[in-house]
GROMACS .gro file of C-alpha atoms in nm:
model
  330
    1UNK     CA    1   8.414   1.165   1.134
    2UNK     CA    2   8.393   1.284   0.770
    3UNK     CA    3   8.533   1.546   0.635
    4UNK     CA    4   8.525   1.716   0.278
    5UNK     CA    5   8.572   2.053   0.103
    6UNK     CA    6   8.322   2.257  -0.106
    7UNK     CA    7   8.395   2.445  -0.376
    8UNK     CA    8   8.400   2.835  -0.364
    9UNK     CA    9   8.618   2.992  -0.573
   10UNK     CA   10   8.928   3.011  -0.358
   11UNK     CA   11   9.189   2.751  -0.424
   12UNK     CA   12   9.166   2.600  -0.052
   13UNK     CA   13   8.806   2.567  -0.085
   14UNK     CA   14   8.522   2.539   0.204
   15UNK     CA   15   8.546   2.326   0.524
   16UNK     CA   16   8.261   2.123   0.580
   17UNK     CA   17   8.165   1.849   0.829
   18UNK     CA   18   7.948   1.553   0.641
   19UNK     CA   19   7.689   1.308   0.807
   20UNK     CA   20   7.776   0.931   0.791
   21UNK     CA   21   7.506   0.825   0.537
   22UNK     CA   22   7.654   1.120   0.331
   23UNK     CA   23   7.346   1.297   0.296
   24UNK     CA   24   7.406   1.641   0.455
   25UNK     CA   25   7.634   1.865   0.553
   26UNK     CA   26   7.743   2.159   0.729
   27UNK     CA   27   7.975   2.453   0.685
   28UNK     CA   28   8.271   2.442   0.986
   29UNK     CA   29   8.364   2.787   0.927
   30UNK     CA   30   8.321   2.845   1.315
   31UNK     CA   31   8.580   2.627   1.362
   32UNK     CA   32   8.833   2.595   1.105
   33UNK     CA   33   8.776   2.738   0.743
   34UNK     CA   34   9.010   2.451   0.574
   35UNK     CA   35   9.127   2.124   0.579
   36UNK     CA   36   9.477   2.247   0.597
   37UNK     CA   37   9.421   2.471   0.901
   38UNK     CA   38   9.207   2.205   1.058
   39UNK     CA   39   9.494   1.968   0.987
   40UNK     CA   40   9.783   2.223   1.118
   41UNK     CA   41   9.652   2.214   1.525
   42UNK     CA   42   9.444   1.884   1.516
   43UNK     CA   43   9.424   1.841   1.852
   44UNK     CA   44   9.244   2.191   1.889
   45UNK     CA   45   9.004   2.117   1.621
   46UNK     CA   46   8.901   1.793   1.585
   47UNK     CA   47   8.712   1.751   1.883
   48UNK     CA   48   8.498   2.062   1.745
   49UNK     CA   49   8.488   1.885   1.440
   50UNK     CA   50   8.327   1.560   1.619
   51UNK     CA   51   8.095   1.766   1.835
   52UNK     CA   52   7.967   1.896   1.462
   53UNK     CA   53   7.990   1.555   1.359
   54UNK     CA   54   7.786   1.412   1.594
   55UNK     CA   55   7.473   1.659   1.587
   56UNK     CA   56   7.476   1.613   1.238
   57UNK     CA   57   7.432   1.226   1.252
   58UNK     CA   58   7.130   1.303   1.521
   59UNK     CA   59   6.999   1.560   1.319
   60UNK     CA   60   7.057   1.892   1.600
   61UNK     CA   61   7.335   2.067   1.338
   62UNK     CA   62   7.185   2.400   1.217
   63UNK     CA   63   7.265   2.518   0.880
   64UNK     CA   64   7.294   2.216   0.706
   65UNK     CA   65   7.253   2.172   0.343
   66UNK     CA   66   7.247   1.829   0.114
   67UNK     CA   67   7.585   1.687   0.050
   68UNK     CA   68   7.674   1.715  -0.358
   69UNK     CA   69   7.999   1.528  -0.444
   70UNK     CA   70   8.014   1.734  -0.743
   71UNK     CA   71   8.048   2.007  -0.564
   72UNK     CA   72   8.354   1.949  -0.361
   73UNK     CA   73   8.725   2.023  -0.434
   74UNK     CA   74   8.943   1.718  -0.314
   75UNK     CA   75   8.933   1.732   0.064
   76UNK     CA   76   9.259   1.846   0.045
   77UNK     CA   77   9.278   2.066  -0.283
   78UNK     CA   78   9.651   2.109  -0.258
   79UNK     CA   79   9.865   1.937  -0.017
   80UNK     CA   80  10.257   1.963   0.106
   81UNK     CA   81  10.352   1.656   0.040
   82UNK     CA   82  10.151   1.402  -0.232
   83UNK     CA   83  10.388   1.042  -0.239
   84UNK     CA   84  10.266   0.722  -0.368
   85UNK     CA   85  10.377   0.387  -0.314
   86UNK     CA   86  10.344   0.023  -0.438
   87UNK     CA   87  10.238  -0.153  -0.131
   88UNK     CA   88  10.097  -0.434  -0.332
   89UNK     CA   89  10.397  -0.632  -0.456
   90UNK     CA   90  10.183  -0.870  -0.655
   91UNK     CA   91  10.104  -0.557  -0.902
   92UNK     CA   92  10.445  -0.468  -0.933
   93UNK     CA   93  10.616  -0.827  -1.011
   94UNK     CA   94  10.289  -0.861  -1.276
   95UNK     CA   95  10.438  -0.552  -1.455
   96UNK     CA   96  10.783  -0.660  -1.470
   97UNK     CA   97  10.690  -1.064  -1.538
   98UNK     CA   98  10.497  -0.873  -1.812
   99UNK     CA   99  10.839  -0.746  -1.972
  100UNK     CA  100  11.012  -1.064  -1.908
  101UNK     CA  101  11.212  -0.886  -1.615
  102UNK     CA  102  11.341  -1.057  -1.269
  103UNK     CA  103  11.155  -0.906  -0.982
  104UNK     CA  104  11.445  -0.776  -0.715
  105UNK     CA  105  11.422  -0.951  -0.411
  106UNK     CA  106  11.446  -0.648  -0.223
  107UNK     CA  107  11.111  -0.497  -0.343
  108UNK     CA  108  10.935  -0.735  -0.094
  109UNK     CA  109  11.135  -0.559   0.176
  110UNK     CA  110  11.171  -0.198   0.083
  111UNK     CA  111  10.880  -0.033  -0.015
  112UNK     CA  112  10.861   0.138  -0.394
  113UNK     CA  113  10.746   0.515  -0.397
  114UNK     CA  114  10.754   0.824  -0.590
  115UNK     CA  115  10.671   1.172  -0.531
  116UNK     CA  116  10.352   1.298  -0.712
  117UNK     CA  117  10.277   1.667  -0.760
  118UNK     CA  118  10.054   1.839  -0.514
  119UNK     CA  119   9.980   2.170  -0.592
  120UNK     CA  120   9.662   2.076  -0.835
  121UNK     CA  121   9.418   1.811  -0.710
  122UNK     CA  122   9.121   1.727  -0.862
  123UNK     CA  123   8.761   1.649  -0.691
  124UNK     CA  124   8.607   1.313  -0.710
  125UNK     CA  125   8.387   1.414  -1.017
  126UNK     CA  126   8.619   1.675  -1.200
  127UNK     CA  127   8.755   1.531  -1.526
  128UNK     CA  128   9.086   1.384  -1.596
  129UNK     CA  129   9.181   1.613  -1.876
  130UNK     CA  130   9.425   1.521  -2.145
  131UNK     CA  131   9.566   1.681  -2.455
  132UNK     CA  132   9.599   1.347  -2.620
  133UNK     CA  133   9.499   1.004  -2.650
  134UNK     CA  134   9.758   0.871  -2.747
  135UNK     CA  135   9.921   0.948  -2.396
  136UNK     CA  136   9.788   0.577  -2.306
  137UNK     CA  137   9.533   0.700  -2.033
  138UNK     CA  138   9.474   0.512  -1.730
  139UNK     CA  139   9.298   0.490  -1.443
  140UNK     CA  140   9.448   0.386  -1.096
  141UNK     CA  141   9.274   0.271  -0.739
  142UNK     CA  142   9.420   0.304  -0.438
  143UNK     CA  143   9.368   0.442  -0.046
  144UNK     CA  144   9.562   0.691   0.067
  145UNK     CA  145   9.615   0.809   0.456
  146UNK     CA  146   9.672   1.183   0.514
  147UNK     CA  147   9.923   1.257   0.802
  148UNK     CA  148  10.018   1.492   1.087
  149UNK     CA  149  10.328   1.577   1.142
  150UNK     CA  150  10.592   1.312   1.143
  151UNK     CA  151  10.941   1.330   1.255
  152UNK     CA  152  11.222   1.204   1.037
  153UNK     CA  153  11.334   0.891   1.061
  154UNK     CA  154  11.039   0.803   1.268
  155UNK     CA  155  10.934   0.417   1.344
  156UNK     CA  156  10.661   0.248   1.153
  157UNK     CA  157  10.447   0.186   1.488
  158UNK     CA  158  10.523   0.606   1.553
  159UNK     CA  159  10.420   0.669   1.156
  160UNK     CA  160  10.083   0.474   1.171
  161UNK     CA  161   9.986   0.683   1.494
  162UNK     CA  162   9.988   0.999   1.264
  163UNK     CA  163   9.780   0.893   1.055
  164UNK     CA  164   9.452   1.165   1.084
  165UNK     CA  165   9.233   1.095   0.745
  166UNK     CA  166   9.217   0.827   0.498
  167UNK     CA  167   9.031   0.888   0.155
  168UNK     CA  168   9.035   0.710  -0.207
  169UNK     CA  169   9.254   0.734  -0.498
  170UNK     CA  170   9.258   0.786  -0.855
  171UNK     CA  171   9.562   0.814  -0.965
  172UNK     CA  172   9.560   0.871  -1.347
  173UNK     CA  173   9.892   0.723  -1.489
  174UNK     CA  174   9.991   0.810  -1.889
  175UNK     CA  175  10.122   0.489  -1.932
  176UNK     CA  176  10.282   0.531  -2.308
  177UNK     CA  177  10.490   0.825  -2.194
  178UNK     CA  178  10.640   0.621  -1.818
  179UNK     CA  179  10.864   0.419  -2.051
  180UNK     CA  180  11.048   0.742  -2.202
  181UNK     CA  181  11.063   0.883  -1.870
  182UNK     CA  182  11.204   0.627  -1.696
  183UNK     CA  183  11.448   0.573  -1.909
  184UNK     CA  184  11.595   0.875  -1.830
  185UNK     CA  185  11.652   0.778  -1.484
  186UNK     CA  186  11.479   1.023  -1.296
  187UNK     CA  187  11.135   0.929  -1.263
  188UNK     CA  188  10.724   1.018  -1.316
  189UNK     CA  189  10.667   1.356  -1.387
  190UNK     CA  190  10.489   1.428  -1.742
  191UNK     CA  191  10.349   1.052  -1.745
  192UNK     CA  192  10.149   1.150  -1.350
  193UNK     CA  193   9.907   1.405  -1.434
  194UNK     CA  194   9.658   1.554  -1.152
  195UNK     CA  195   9.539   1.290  -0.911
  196UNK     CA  196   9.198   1.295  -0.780
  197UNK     CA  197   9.059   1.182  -0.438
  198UNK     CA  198   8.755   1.046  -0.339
  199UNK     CA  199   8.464   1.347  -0.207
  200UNK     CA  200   8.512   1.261   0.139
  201UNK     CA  201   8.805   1.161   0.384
  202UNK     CA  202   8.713   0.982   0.706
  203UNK     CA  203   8.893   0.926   1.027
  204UNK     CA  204   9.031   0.598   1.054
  205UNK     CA  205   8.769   0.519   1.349
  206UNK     CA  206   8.455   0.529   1.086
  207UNK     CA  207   8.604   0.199   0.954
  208UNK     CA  208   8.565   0.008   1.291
  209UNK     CA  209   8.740  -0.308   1.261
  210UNK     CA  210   8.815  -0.252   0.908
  211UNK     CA  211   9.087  -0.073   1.000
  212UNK     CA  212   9.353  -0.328   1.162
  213UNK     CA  213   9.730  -0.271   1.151
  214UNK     CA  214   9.739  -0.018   0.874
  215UNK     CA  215   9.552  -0.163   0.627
  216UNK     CA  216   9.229  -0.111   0.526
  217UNK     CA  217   9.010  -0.434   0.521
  218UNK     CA  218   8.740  -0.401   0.253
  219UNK     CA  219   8.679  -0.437  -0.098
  220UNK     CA  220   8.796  -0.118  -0.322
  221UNK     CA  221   8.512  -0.157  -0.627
  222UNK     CA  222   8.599  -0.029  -0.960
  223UNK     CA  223   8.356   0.073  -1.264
  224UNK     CA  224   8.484   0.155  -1.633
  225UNK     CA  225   8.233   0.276  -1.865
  226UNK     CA  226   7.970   0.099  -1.610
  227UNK     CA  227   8.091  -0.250  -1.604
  228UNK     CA  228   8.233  -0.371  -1.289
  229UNK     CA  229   8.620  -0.440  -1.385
  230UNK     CA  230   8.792  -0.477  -1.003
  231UNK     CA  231   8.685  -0.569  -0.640
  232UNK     CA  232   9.010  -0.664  -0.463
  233UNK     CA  233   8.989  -0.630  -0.119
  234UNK     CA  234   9.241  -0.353  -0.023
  235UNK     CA  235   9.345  -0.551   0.281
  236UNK     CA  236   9.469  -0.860   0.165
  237UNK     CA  237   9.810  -0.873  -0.026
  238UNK     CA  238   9.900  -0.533   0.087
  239UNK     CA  239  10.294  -0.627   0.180
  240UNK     CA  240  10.386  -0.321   0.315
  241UNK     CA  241  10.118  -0.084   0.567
  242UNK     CA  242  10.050   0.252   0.611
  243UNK     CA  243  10.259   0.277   0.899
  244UNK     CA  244  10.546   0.109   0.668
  245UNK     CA  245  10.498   0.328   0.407
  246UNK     CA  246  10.467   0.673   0.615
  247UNK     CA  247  10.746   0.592   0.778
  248UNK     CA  248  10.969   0.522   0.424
  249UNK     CA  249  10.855   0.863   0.288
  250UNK     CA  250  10.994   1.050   0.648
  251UNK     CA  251  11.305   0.804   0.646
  252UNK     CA  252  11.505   1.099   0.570
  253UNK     CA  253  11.300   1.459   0.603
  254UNK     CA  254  11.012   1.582   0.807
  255UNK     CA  255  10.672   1.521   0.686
  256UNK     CA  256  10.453   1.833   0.759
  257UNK     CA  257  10.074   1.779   0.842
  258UNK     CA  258   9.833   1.750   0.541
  259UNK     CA  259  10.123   1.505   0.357
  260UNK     CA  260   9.932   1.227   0.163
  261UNK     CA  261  10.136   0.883   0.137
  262UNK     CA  262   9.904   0.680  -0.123
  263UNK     CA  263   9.873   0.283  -0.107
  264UNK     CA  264   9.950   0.246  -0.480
  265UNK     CA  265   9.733  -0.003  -0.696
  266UNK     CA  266   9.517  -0.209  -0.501
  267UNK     CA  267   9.592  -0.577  -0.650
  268UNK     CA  268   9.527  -0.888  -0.520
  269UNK     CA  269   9.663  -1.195  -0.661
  270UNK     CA  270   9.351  -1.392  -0.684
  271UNK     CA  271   9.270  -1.257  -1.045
  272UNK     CA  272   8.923  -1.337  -1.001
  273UNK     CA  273   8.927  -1.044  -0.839
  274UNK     CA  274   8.987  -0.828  -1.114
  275UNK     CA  275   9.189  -0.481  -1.130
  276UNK     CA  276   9.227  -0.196  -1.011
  277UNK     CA  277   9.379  -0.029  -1.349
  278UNK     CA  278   9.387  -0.118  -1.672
  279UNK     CA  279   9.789  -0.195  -1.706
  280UNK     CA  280   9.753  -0.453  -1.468
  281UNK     CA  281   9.472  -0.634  -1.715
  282UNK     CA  282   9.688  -0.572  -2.003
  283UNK     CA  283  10.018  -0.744  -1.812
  284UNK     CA  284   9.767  -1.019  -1.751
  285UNK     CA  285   9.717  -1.068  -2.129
  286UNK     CA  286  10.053  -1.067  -2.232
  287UNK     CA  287  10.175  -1.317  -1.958
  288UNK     CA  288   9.854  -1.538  -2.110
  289UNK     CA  289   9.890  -1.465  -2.531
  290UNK     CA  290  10.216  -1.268  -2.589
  291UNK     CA  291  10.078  -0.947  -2.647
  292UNK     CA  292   9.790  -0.695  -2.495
  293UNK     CA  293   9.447  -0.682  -2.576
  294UNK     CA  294   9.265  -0.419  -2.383
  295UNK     CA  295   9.282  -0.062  -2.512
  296UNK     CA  296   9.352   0.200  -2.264
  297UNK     CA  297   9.096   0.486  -2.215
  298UNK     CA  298   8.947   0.690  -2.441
  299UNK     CA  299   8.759   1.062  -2.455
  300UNK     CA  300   8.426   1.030  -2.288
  301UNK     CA  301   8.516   0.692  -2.094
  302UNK     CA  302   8.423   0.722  -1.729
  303UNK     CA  303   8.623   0.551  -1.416
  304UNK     CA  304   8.408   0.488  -1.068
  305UNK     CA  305   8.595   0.415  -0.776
  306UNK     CA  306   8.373   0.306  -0.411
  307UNK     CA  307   8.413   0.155  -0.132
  308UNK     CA  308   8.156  -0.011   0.075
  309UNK     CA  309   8.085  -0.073   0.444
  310UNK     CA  310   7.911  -0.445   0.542
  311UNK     CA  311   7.590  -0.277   0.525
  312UNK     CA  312   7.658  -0.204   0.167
  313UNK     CA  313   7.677   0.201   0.261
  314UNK     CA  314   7.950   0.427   0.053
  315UNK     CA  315   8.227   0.504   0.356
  316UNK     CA  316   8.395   0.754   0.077
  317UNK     CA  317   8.169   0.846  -0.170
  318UNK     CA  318   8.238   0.805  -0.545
  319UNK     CA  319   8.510   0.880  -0.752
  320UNK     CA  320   8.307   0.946  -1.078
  321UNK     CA  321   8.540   1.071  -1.376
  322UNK     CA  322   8.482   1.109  -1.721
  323UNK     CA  323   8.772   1.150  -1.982
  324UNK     CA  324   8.788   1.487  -2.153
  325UNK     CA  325   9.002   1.658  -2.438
  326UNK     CA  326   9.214   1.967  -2.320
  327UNK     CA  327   9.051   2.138  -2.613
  328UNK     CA  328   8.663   2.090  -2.400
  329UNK     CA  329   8.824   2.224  -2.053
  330UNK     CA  330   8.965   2.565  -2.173
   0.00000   0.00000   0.00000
């Protein structure tokens, strides 16, 4: 099943139910008028969901309309609970081999992860606004699960069984102001700016055997300013899965249905395979020549982000971004 949310004016947005090939859609207002509700008593409403689903993809829904990325929110607009994590390990001892740091041997065991903010989400083709470029603007890939409810200190094997939705990431990093923050002690918050998902999310059952033991078995592609930059399959070299990482985040609270637990950057350690944001191409410089080469982005650079079934069909639609100034958004 696909799910996404249109845009109309409220801050929740639309529910709407979205064909497979992503090329129509229908309003589920008959059955639940938001992700969130749908989300709150899934049981009740995804079957209705499907049953919308399914005359959609056979072409007996009434009402439909053609499906415009553009014109959705982030199929979850504003969430409970946004935390990311660093599930690819190779990414994270790349960074730190980068700074000429040791790489703890307990980050192969316990799982990194921060907590985002989640009350302003952007849609896959809203811009990532800044006030400066100098901020050191970056794009980051990832997948991202979206959860029911999930006890605290639940198991990984319980964790992964919550998992309702999975969608695409971008989360935009300001890389030049992470070291000032960090050094503080206290983590991300000015350097994380609004993250954006991709138009759709899907159930994890639209992935077929793609989806196998939390992880997410295809290539995550990634465009900047139209050239193909990254391809690393999202499955291999992910250390810790979904059902790892959900479980981290609930280790000591509740997490309420609708919380998002993100993948973090999709890395593989086959470099052939390119990247999934630009920090990791710059760490890949300096390990080679001492110092970075590659600029981070600028005003009017655009970031794609797709995934692809073995048929060579979009599963989540497009992340499509351009950069803008804050000056061109008020």
């Amino acid at each position: 099943m696909k799910l996404a949310t249109l845009k109309d004016g409220s801050r929740d947005g639309q529910l709407i139910v979205v064909s497979r090939d992503l090329r129509t859609a229908a309003i589920a207002d008959g059955i639940a008028p938001t992700m969130q509700r749908a989300l709150d008593d899934w049981p009740f409403y995804a079957p209705q969901l499907a049953e919308t689903y399914d005359a959609l993809n056979q072409g007996r829904a009434r009402n439909t309309f053609a499906f415009e990325p553009k014109d959705c929110m982030a199929p979850l607009p504003r969430a409970y609970q946004w935390a990311d994590g660093s599930a690819y390990v190779n990414h994270v001892e790349l960074v730190r081999r980068a700074r000429g740091a040791e790489m703890p041997p307990e980050f192969w065991s316990d799982p990194l992860m921060y907590q985002g903010g989640s009350d302003d989400f952007l849609g896959a083709c809203d811009d990532i606004v800044c006030a400066s470029e100098a901020f050191g603007i970056d794009f980051e890939a990832e997948v991202a699960v979206v959860t029911s409810d999930v006890p605290m200190a639940a198991a990984p094997e319980a964790a992964l069984r919550a998992v309702r939705l999975l969608m695409l990431v971008n989360d935009v990093s300001l890389r030049n102001l992470i070291p000032a923050e960090l050094a503080k002690g206290f983590g991300f918050f000015q350097s994380k700016p609004a993250t954006a998902f991709s138009p759709v999310a899907v159930t994890p059952d639209e992935l077929g055997e793609h989806w196998r033991e939390g992880r997410v078995e295809r290539p995550l592609v990634v465009h900047w300013n139209g050239k193909k930059v990254g391809q690393p399959d999202a499955g291999v070299d992910m250390v810790f899965h979904f059902g790892q990482l959900v479980a981290h985040a609930a280790k000591t609270r509740n997490l309420r249905a609708g919380s998002i637990v993100g993948s973090g950057t999709v890395s593989n350690k086959d470099e052939k395979r390119g990247y999934c944001c630009i920090a990791e191409k710059r760490c890949l410089e300096t390990i080679a020549n001492g110092a970075p080469q590659t600029e981070f982005m600028k005003y009017g650079d655009t970031v794609k982000i797709e995934m692809f079934d073995e048929a060579g069909k979009s599963i989540f639609g497009a992340i499509e971004q351009s950069v803008a100034p804050l000056e061109r958004a008020r």
